[in-house]
Tab-separated table of C-alpha atoms and ligand atoms in Angstrom:
chain	number	residue	atom	x	y	z
A	1	MET	CA	-11.756	-13.268	-8.471
A	2	SER	CA	-9.738	-12.009	-11.230
A	3	GLY	CA	-9.256	-9.611	-14.360
A	4	GLU	CA	-7.114	-10.837	-17.486
A	5	SER	CA	-4.658	-8.260	-15.981
A	6	LEU	CA	-5.224	-8.086	-12.418
A	7	ARG	CA	-4.829	-11.820	-10.137
A	8	VAL	CA	-6.559	-11.799	-7.028
A	9	GLU	CA	-5.899	-14.841	-4.882
A	10	ASP	CA	-7.573	-15.500	-1.322
A	11	ARG	CA	-4.220	-16.389	0.780
A	12	GLY	CA	-6.068	-16.395	4.133
A	13	ALA	CA	-4.704	-13.544	6.239
A	14	PHE	CA	-4.596	-11.657	3.313
A	15	VAL	CA	-5.677	-10.702	-0.050
A	16	LEU	CA	-3.048	-11.078	-2.859
A	17	ALA	CA	-3.342	-9.180	-5.884
A	18	THR	CA	-0.661	-9.420	-9.257
A	19	LEU	CA	-0.341	-7.178	-11.395
A	20	ASP	CA	0.185	-9.437	-14.614
A	21	ARG	CA	0.507	-7.589	-17.838
A	22	SER	CA	4.517	-8.339	-17.643
A	23	GLU	CA	4.561	-8.040	-21.216
A	24	LYS	CA	4.052	-4.243	-20.963
A	25	ARG	CA	5.714	-4.446	-17.608
A	26	ASN	CA	2.552	-4.051	-15.647
A	27	ALA	CA	1.844	-0.815	-17.625
A	28	ILE	CA	-1.258	0.262	-15.939
A	29	ASP	CA	-3.913	0.811	-18.169
A	30	GLN	CA	-7.552	1.558	-18.398
A	31	ASP	CA	-8.626	-2.395	-17.564
A	32	LEU	CA	-6.106	-2.806	-14.541
A	33	VAL	CA	-7.692	0.292	-13.207
A	34	ASP	CA	-11.177	-0.902	-13.544
A	35	ALA	CA	-10.093	-4.332	-11.830
A	36	LEU	CA	-8.431	-2.587	-9.007
A	37	HIS	CA	-11.750	-0.620	-8.416
A	38	ALA	CA	-13.256	-3.873	-8.508
A	39	LEU	CA	-10.852	-5.295	-5.866
A	40	CYS	CA	-11.386	-2.253	-3.729
A	41	ALA	CA	-15.142	-2.648	-3.769
A	42	ARG	CA	-14.923	-6.238	-2.386
A	43	LEU	CA	-11.995	-4.973	0.251
A	44	GLU	CA	-14.099	-2.199	1.558
A	45	VAL	CA	-16.619	-4.648	2.593
A	46	GLU	CA	-14.804	-7.656	3.184
A	47	ARG	CA	-12.242	-5.570	4.920
A	48	ARG	CA	-8.950	-7.807	4.526
A	49	THR	CA	-5.158	-6.638	4.402
A	50	LEU	CA	-4.328	-6.431	1.021
A	51	VAL	CA	-0.774	-7.285	-0.636
A	52	ILE	CA	-0.020	-5.970	-3.888
A	53	THR	CA	2.574	-6.656	-6.508
A	54	GLY	CA	4.024	-7.256	-10.265
A	55	SER	CA	4.846	-10.586	-12.271
A	56	GLY	CA	8.101	-11.146	-14.030
A	57	GLY	CA	10.071	-9.277	-11.871
A	58	THR	CA	8.587	-5.813	-12.338
A	59	PHE	CA	6.165	-3.852	-10.347
A	60	ALA	CA	4.873	-1.411	-12.701
A	61	ALA	CA	6.800	0.933	-15.412
A	62	GLY	CA	3.747	3.051	-14.854
A	63	ALA	CA	0.643	4.229	-16.984
A	64	ASP	CA	0.004	2.973	-20.029
A	65	ILE	CA	2.036	5.580	-22.318
A	66	ALA	CA	0.051	4.175	-25.109
A	67	GLN	CA	-3.208	5.165	-23.524
A	68	LEU	CA	-1.715	8.430	-21.904
A	69	ARG	CA	-0.864	9.584	-25.352
A	70	GLU	CA	-4.690	9.633	-26.511
A	71	ARG	CA	-6.122	10.957	-23.148
A	72	ARG	CA	-6.962	14.564	-23.072
A	73	ALA	CA	-7.775	17.544	-21.166
A	74	THR	CA	-11.103	15.837	-19.844
A	75	ASP	CA	-9.453	12.540	-19.216
A	76	ALA	CA	-6.840	14.706	-17.107
A	77	LEU	CA	-9.864	16.134	-14.950
A	78	LYS	CA	-11.351	12.303	-14.177
A	79	GLY	CA	-8.083	11.698	-12.310
A	80	ILE	CA	-8.383	7.727	-13.862
A	81	ASN	CA	-5.480	6.763	-11.791
A	82	THR	CA	-5.569	9.082	-9.127
A	83	ARG	CA	-8.743	8.296	-7.914
A	84	CYS	CA	-8.338	4.410	-8.234
A	85	PHE	CA	-5.056	5.007	-6.325
A	86	GLN	CA	-6.736	7.136	-3.299
A	87	ARG	CA	-9.542	4.327	-3.330
A	88	ILE	CA	-6.642	2.171	-2.612
A	89	ARG	CA	-5.330	4.174	-0.011
A	90	ALA	CA	-8.041	4.800	1.620
A	91	LEU	CA	-9.061	0.969	2.077
A	92	PRO	CA	-10.176	0.141	5.569
A	93	MET	CA	-7.555	-2.604	6.033
A	94	PRO	CA	-3.496	-2.342	5.311
A	95	VAL	CA	-2.546	-2.662	1.968
A	96	ILE	CA	1.558	-3.589	1.801
A	97	ALA	CA	3.079	-3.412	-1.815
A	98	VAL	CA	6.142	-5.321	-2.979
A	99	LEU	CA	7.939	-3.692	-5.282
A	100	ASP	CA	10.151	-5.898	-7.151
A	101	GLY	CA	12.356	-4.172	-10.200
A	102	TYR	CA	10.639	-0.943	-11.877
A	103	ALA	CA	7.734	1.096	-10.137
A	104	LEU	CA	8.001	4.127	-12.095
A	105	GLY	CA	5.322	6.636	-12.976
A	106	GLY	CA	1.909	5.537	-12.177
A	107	GLY	CA	3.494	2.406	-10.848
A	108	ALA	CA	5.503	4.542	-8.448
A	109	GLU	CA	2.478	6.445	-7.079
A	110	LEU	CA	0.569	3.045	-6.720
A	111	ALA	CA	3.565	2.310	-4.353
A	112	TYR	CA	2.963	5.498	-2.656
A	113	ALA	CA	-0.449	4.881	-2.016
A	114	ALA	CA	0.145	1.893	-0.070
A	115	ASP	CA	0.818	1.320	3.802
A	116	ILE	CA	3.872	0.061	3.736
A	117	ARG	CA	6.235	-1.034	1.171
A	118	ILE	CA	8.759	-3.704	0.613
A	119	GLY	CA	11.624	-3.645	-2.011
A	120	THR	CA	13.556	-5.934	-3.572
A	121	PRO	CA	17.443	-5.742	-4.413
A	122	SER	CA	16.514	-4.505	-8.569
A	123	LEU	CA	14.012	-2.062	-7.030
A	124	LYS	CA	14.016	0.982	-9.451
A	125	ILE	CA	11.779	3.639	-8.268
A	126	GLY	CA	11.211	7.203	-9.337
A	127	ASN	CA	8.513	9.415	-11.066
A	128	PRO	CA	9.914	10.108	-15.461
A	129	GLU	CA	6.219	11.906	-16.223
A	130	THR	CA	8.029	14.971	-16.894
A	131	GLY	CA	10.124	13.539	-19.475
A	132	LEU	CA	6.856	12.492	-21.050
A	133	GLY	CA	5.478	15.892	-21.045
A	134	ILE	CA	2.993	15.386	-18.358
A	135	ILE	CA	3.016	15.894	-14.504
A	136	ALA	CA	2.947	13.117	-12.055
A	137	ALA	CA	-0.534	13.696	-10.855
A	138	ALA	CA	-1.775	10.872	-8.990
A	139	GLY	CA	-0.377	11.361	-5.753
A	140	ALA	CA	3.722	11.759	-6.189
A	141	THR	CA	3.239	15.792	-5.706
A	142	TRP	CA	2.163	15.294	-2.295
A	143	ARG	CA	2.557	11.887	-1.116
A	144	LEU	CA	6.202	11.426	-2.274
A	145	LYS	CA	6.736	15.163	-0.261
A	146	GLU	CA	5.419	12.885	2.921
A	147	ILE	CA	7.468	9.880	2.582
A	148	VAL	CA	10.802	11.114	2.100
A	149	GLY	CA	10.257	14.849	3.028
A	150	ASP	CA	10.548	17.700	0.506
A	151	ALA	CA	14.249	17.831	-0.632
A	152	LEU	CA	14.240	14.425	-1.670
A	153	ALA	CA	10.757	14.920	-3.554
A	154	THR	CA	11.546	17.800	-5.133
A	155	GLU	CA	14.823	16.696	-6.798
A	156	MET	CA	13.441	13.486	-7.510
A	157	LEU	CA	10.200	15.035	-9.398
A	158	LEU	CA	12.167	17.996	-10.655
A	159	THR	CA	15.033	15.494	-12.129
A	160	GLY	CA	12.950	12.413	-12.811
A	161	ARG	CA	15.530	10.899	-10.675
A	162	ILE	CA	15.365	7.229	-10.069
A	163	LEU	CA	15.879	5.653	-6.785
A	164	GLY	CA	17.682	2.105	-6.373
A	165	ALA	CA	17.177	-0.168	-3.536
A	166	ASP	CA	19.323	1.148	-1.078
A	167	GLU	CA	18.405	4.697	-1.730
A	168	ALA	CA	15.005	4.379	-1.372
A	169	LEU	CA	15.553	2.173	1.938
A	170	ALA	CA	17.842	5.120	3.160
A	171	ALA	CA	15.062	7.709	2.251
A	172	GLY	CA	12.443	5.614	3.915
A	173	LEU	CA	10.917	4.901	0.660
A	174	VAL	CA	10.710	1.615	1.339
A	175	SER	CA	10.557	-0.014	5.185
A	176	THR	CA	12.705	-3.373	4.254
A	177	VAL	CA	14.718	-4.550	1.307
A	178	VAL	CA	14.216	-8.338	0.950
A	179	GLU	CA	15.534	-10.951	-1.723
A	180	SER	CA	13.359	-11.420	-4.625
A	181	HIS	CA	12.277	-14.862	-3.551
A	182	ALA	CA	11.522	-14.127	-0.241
A	183	ALA	CA	9.606	-10.422	-0.547
A	184	LEU	CA	5.910	-12.228	-0.723
A	185	GLU	CA	6.736	-14.434	2.270
A	186	HIS	CA	8.243	-11.074	4.037
A	187	ALA	CA	4.449	-9.652	3.098
A	188	ALA	CA	2.286	-12.554	3.983
A	189	SER	CA	4.470	-12.645	7.693
A	190	LEU	CA	3.219	-8.934	8.029
A	191	ALA	CA	-0.369	-9.618	7.009
A	192	GLU	CA	-0.424	-12.354	9.581
A	193	ARG	CA	0.567	-10.240	12.091
A	194	ILE	CA	-1.680	-7.993	11.531
A	195	ALA	CA	-4.333	-10.794	11.349
A	196	ALA	CA	-3.763	-11.352	15.414
A	197	LEU	CA	-4.229	-7.904	16.169
A	198	ASP	CA	-8.125	-6.269	16.816
A	199	PRO	CA	-9.036	-5.239	13.461
A	200	ALA	CA	-11.092	-2.634	14.804
A	201	ALA	CA	-7.830	-1.100	16.369
A	202	THR	CA	-5.884	-1.216	13.028
A	203	GLN	CA	-8.399	0.232	10.945
A	204	ALA	CA	-8.992	3.067	13.612
A	205	THR	CA	-5.096	3.660	13.541
A	206	LYS	CA	-5.030	3.566	9.677
A	207	ARG	CA	-7.615	6.719	9.794
A	208	ALA	CA	-5.796	8.305	12.363
A	209	LEU	CA	-2.768	7.742	10.383
A	210	LEU	CA	-4.232	9.118	7.125
A	211	ALA	CA	-6.286	12.079	8.828
A	212	PRO	CA	-4.924	15.607	7.939
A	213	ALA	CA	-2.834	17.602	10.280
A	214	SER	CA	-5.621	20.038	11.555
A	215	ALA	CA	-7.396	16.361	12.689
A	216	HIS	CA	-5.226	15.525	15.218
A	217	PRO	CA	-5.385	14.877	18.336
A	218	GLU	CA	-9.287	14.940	18.073
A	219	ILE	CA	-9.623	12.272	15.683
A	220	GLU	CA	-7.296	9.983	17.833
A	221	LEU	CA	-9.475	10.842	21.202
A	222	ALA	CA	-12.616	9.726	18.696
A	223	GLU	CA	-11.248	6.969	17.542
A	224	GLN	CA	-10.187	5.932	21.470
A	225	ALA	CA	-13.585	6.450	22.645
A	226	VAL	CA	-15.067	3.942	20.439
A	227	LEU	CA	-12.488	1.440	21.228
A	228	PHE	CA	-12.807	2.236	24.724
A	229	GLU	CA	-15.924	0.916	24.903
A	230	SER	CA	-15.045	-2.334	23.013
A	231	PRO	CA	-16.002	-5.921	23.933
A	232	GLU	CA	-12.730	-6.955	22.093
A	233	LYS	CA	-10.908	-4.210	24.260
A	234	GLN	CA	-12.217	-5.766	27.357
A	235	ARG	CA	-11.447	-9.307	26.413
A	236	ARG	CA	-7.650	-8.525	25.072
A	237	MET	CA	-7.030	-6.156	27.991
A	238	THR	CA	-8.662	-8.678	30.903
A	239	GLU	CA	-6.957	-11.576	29.029
A	240	PHE	CA	-3.246	-10.196	29.666
A	241	LEU	CA	-3.900	-9.348	33.169
A	242	GLU	CA	-5.247	-12.715	34.004
A	243	ARG	CA	-1.998	-14.269	32.158
A	244	ARG	CA	0.288	-11.558	34.313
A	245	GLY	CA	-1.846	-13.060	36.964
A	246	ALA	CA	-1.285	-16.306	36.507
A	247	LYS	CA	2.518	-16.305	35.925
A	248	ARG	CA	3.069	-13.911	38.982
A	249	ALA	CA	1.001	-16.726	41.090
A	250	THR	CA	3.379	-19.468	39.591
A	251	GLU	CA	6.739	-17.620	40.449
A	252	GLU	CA	5.141	-16.726	43.964
A	253	SER	CA	4.596	-20.523	44.593
A	254	ARG	CA	8.113	-21.345	43.841
B	1	LIG	N1	3.342	1.851	-20.799
B	1	LIG	C1	2.928	1.624	-22.031
B	1	LIG	N2	4.174	0.580	-22.239
B	1	LIG	C2	4.919	-0.098	-21.570
B	1	LIG	C3	5.441	0.536	-20.649
B	1	LIG	C4	4.338	1.979	-19.941
B	1	LIG	N3	4.473	2.482	-19.331
B	1	LIG	N4	6.559	0.251	-19.987
B	1	LIG	C5	7.056	-0.765	-20.781
B	1	LIG	N5	5.859	-0.670	-21.792
B	1	LIG	C6	5.949	-1.819	-22.790
B	1	LIG	C7	6.914	-1.512	-23.577
B	1	LIG	O1	6.466	-0.408	-24.680
B	1	LIG	C8	7.346	-2.702	-24.702
B	1	LIG	O2	6.257	-2.999	-25.315
B	1	LIG	P1	6.412	-3.792	-26.828
B	1	LIG	O3	7.356	-4.900	-26.643
B	1	LIG	O4	5.088	-4.245	-27.399
B	1	LIG	O5	6.906	-2.926	-27.528
B	1	LIG	C9	7.336	-3.668	-23.350
B	1	LIG	O6	6.544	-2.807	-22.609
B	1	LIG	C10	8.653	-4.117	-22.732
B	1	LIG	O7	9.475	-3.038	-23.111
B	1	LIG	P2	10.659	-2.750	-22.978
B	1	LIG	O8	11.163	-1.142	-22.781
B	1	LIG	O9	11.242	-3.390	-23.927
B	1	LIG	O10	11.555	-3.004	-21.515
B	1	LIG	P3	12.879	-3.243	-20.859
B	1	LIG	O11	12.818	-4.129	-19.659
B	1	LIG	O12	13.800	-3.332	-21.878
B	1	LIG	O13	12.951	-1.622	-20.148
B	1	LIG	C11	11.481	0.046	-18.996
B	1	LIG	C12	11.745	-1.341	-19.214
B	1	LIG	C13	10.251	-0.051	-18.089
B	1	LIG	C14	12.787	0.801	-18.246
B	1	LIG	C15	10.862	0.709	-20.135
B	1	LIG	O14	10.215	-0.102	-20.575
B	1	LIG	C16	10.305	1.997	-19.888
B	1	LIG	O15	11.153	3.055	-19.998
B	1	LIG	N6	9.169	2.386	-19.690
B	1	LIG	C17	8.454	3.283	-19.281
B	1	LIG	C18	8.538	4.207	-18.213
B	1	LIG	C19	7.841	5.353	-17.960
B	1	LIG	O16	8.440	6.328	-18.438
B	1	LIG	N7	6.667	5.236	-17.047
B	1	LIG	C20	6.233	6.123	-16.683
B	1	LIG	C21	5.114	6.576	-17.448
B	1	LIG	S1	3.882	7.342	-16.767
């Protein structure tokens, strides 16, 4: 499955989506938004880990400014990027963003929608929207605060300051920085690790992580109640205990 500007590849343990409009620094236009919605529709059913990246040494240099300039109040209220990134955020399985080069404006907000962010040394991430006469309305004003805390998010959003890889790592905006050539491989190893875990438990964990503060701890208890009845939990725990038992028996017979 692929659109003109979004390459989608099945990689076994995960689906790899590459923003592929490098001549425009992968600026997110309506076609890309449509392709991302189509991908979400697939992953809401197929329930696979998504790794999202950009081509040409750039993640995404923002929403497409040529299209943004033409948008009016009614377009703003539709939340074209906002709804798309919320849908990505709400995907049942984890979303891993590989951030090489620029992740600016809407590109940064797409990155904030991921569950796990991996940077490369060339990363430049932030929200220059106010310099264009608009606000960062696709998640930055609430998600960035959650990720890096109030002080830095406020400074970034009010000054348009762009963080390099080291600062992004120190702020927890990316969980690791990996050389560009190895970053996808690292994302693949995380996706493979996730694929070995119980998908129902992974999805329940993601739902609990995304729930508002007021939903805790009831949401964890409800999720756990379902999992405590699952045959997969029984199987995994029995396998662990039997393995331990077998190991102990071998040690005792020595
Ligand atoms: N929207 C639309 N087009 C964009 C774009 C965006 N957000 N970002 C880059 N492009 C286009 C440029 O217009 C240029 O197109 P052209 O060759 O047809 O003129 C092409 O991508 C290459 O951009 P260029 O500026 O020449 O690349 P660069 O490597 O010198 O600089 C950036 C890269 C990211 C620093 C620079 O393109 C930039 O500042 N982009 C806008 C960032 C921004 O404000 N984003 C927030 C938007 S909400």
